PDB file of C-alpha atoms in Angstrom:
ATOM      1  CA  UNK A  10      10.623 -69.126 -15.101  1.00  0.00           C
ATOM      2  CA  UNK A  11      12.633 -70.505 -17.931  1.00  0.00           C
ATOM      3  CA  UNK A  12      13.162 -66.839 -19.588  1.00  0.00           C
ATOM      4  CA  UNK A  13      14.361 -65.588 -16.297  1.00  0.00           C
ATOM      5  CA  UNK A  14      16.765 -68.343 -15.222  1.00  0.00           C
ATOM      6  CA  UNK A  15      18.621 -67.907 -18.510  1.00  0.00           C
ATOM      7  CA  UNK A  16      18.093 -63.796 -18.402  1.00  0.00           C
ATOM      8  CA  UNK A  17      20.215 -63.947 -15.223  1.00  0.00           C
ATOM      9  CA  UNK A  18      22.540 -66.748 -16.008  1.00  0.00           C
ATOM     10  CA  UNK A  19      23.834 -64.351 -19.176  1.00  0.00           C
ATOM     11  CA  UNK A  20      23.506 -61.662 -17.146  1.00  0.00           C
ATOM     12  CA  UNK A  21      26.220 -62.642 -15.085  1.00  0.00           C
ATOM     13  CA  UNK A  22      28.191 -64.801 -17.850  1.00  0.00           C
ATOM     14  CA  UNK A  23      27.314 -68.100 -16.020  1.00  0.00           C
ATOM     15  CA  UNK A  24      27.437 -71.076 -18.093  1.00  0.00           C
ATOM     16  CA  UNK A  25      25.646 -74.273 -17.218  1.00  0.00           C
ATOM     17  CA  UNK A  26      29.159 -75.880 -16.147  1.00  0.00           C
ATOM     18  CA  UNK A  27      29.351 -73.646 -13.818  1.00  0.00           C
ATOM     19  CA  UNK A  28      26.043 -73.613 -12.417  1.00  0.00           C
ATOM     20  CA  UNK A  29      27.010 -76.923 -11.765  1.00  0.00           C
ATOM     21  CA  UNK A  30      29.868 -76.299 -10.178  1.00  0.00           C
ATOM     22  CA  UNK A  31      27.902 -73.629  -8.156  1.00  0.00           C
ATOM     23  CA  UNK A  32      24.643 -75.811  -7.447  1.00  0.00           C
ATOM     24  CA  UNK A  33      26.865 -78.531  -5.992  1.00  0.00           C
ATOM     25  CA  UNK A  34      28.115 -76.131  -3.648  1.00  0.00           C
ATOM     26  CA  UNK A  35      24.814 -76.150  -1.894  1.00  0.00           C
ATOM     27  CA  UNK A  36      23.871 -79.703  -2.289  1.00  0.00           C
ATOM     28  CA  UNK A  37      22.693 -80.153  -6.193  1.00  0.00           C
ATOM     29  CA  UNK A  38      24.063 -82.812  -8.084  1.00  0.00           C
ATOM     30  CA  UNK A  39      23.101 -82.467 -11.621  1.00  0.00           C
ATOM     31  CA  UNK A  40      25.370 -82.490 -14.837  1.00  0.00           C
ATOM     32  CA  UNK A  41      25.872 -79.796 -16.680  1.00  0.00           C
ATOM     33  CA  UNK A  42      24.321 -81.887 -19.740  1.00  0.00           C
ATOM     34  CA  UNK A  43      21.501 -82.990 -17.247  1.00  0.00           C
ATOM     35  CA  UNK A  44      20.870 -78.698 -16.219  1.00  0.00           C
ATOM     36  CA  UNK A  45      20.722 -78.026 -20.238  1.00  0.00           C
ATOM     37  CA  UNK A  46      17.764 -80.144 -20.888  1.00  0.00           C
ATOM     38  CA  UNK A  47      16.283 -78.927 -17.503  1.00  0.00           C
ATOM     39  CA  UNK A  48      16.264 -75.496 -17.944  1.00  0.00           C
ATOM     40  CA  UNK A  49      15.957 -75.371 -22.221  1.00  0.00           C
ATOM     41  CA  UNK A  50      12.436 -77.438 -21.692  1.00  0.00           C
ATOM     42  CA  UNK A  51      11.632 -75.554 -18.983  1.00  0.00           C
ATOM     43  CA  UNK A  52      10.527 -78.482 -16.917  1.00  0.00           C
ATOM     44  CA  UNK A  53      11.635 -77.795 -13.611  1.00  0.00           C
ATOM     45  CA  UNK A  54      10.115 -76.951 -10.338  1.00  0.00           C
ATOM     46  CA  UNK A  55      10.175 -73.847  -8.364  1.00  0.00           C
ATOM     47  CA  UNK A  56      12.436 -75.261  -5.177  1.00  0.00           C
ATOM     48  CA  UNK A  57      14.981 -76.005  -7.915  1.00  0.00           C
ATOM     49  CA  UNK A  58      14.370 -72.522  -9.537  1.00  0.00           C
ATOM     50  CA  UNK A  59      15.153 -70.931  -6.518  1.00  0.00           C
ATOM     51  CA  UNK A  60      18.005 -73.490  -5.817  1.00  0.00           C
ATOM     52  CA  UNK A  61      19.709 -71.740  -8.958  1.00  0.00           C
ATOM     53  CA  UNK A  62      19.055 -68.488  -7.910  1.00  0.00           C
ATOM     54  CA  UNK A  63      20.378 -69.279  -4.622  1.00  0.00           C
ATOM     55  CA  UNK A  64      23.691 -70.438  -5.768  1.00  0.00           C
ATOM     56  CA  UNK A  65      24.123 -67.660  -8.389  1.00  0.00           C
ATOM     57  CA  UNK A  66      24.041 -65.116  -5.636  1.00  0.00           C
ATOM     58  CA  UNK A  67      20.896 -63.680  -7.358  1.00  0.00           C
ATOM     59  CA  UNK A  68      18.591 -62.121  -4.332  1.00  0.00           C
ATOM     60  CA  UNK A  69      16.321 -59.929  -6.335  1.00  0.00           C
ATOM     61  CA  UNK A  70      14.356 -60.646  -9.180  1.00  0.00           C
ATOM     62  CA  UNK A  71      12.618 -58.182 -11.422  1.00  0.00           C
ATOM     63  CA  UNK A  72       9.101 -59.588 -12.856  1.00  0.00           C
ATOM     64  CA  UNK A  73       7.609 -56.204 -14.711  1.00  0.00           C
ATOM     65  CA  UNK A  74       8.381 -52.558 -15.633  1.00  0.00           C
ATOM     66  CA  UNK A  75       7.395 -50.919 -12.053  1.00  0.00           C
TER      67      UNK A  75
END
């Protein structure tokens, strides 16, 4: 999940400030320090996963070559 968050977040030229700027915008208080650490260890759960696709405006997400 980690790969993918950060494929689509440079994708579309999102940095993590923003994402936090975005994720509060449905409810998600985290720094953008805090959302570094998150997402660079890869330690976070699927709700918030889909949280940051959510605010991104991401609705499809591409998992293999088909």
């Amino acid at each position: 999940m980690k790969g993918l968050l950060k494929a689509e977040l440079t994708r579309r030229d999102i940095s993590y400030q923003e994402l936090a700027t975005l994720l509060h915008g449905i409810g998600v208080d985290d720094t953008p320090e805090n959302l570094t650490n998150k997402i660079n260890r890869g330690k976070f759960s699927a709700i918030f996963f889909v949280q940051c696709l959510d605010a991104i405006g991401c609705k499809l997400i591409r998992f293999g070559d088909d």
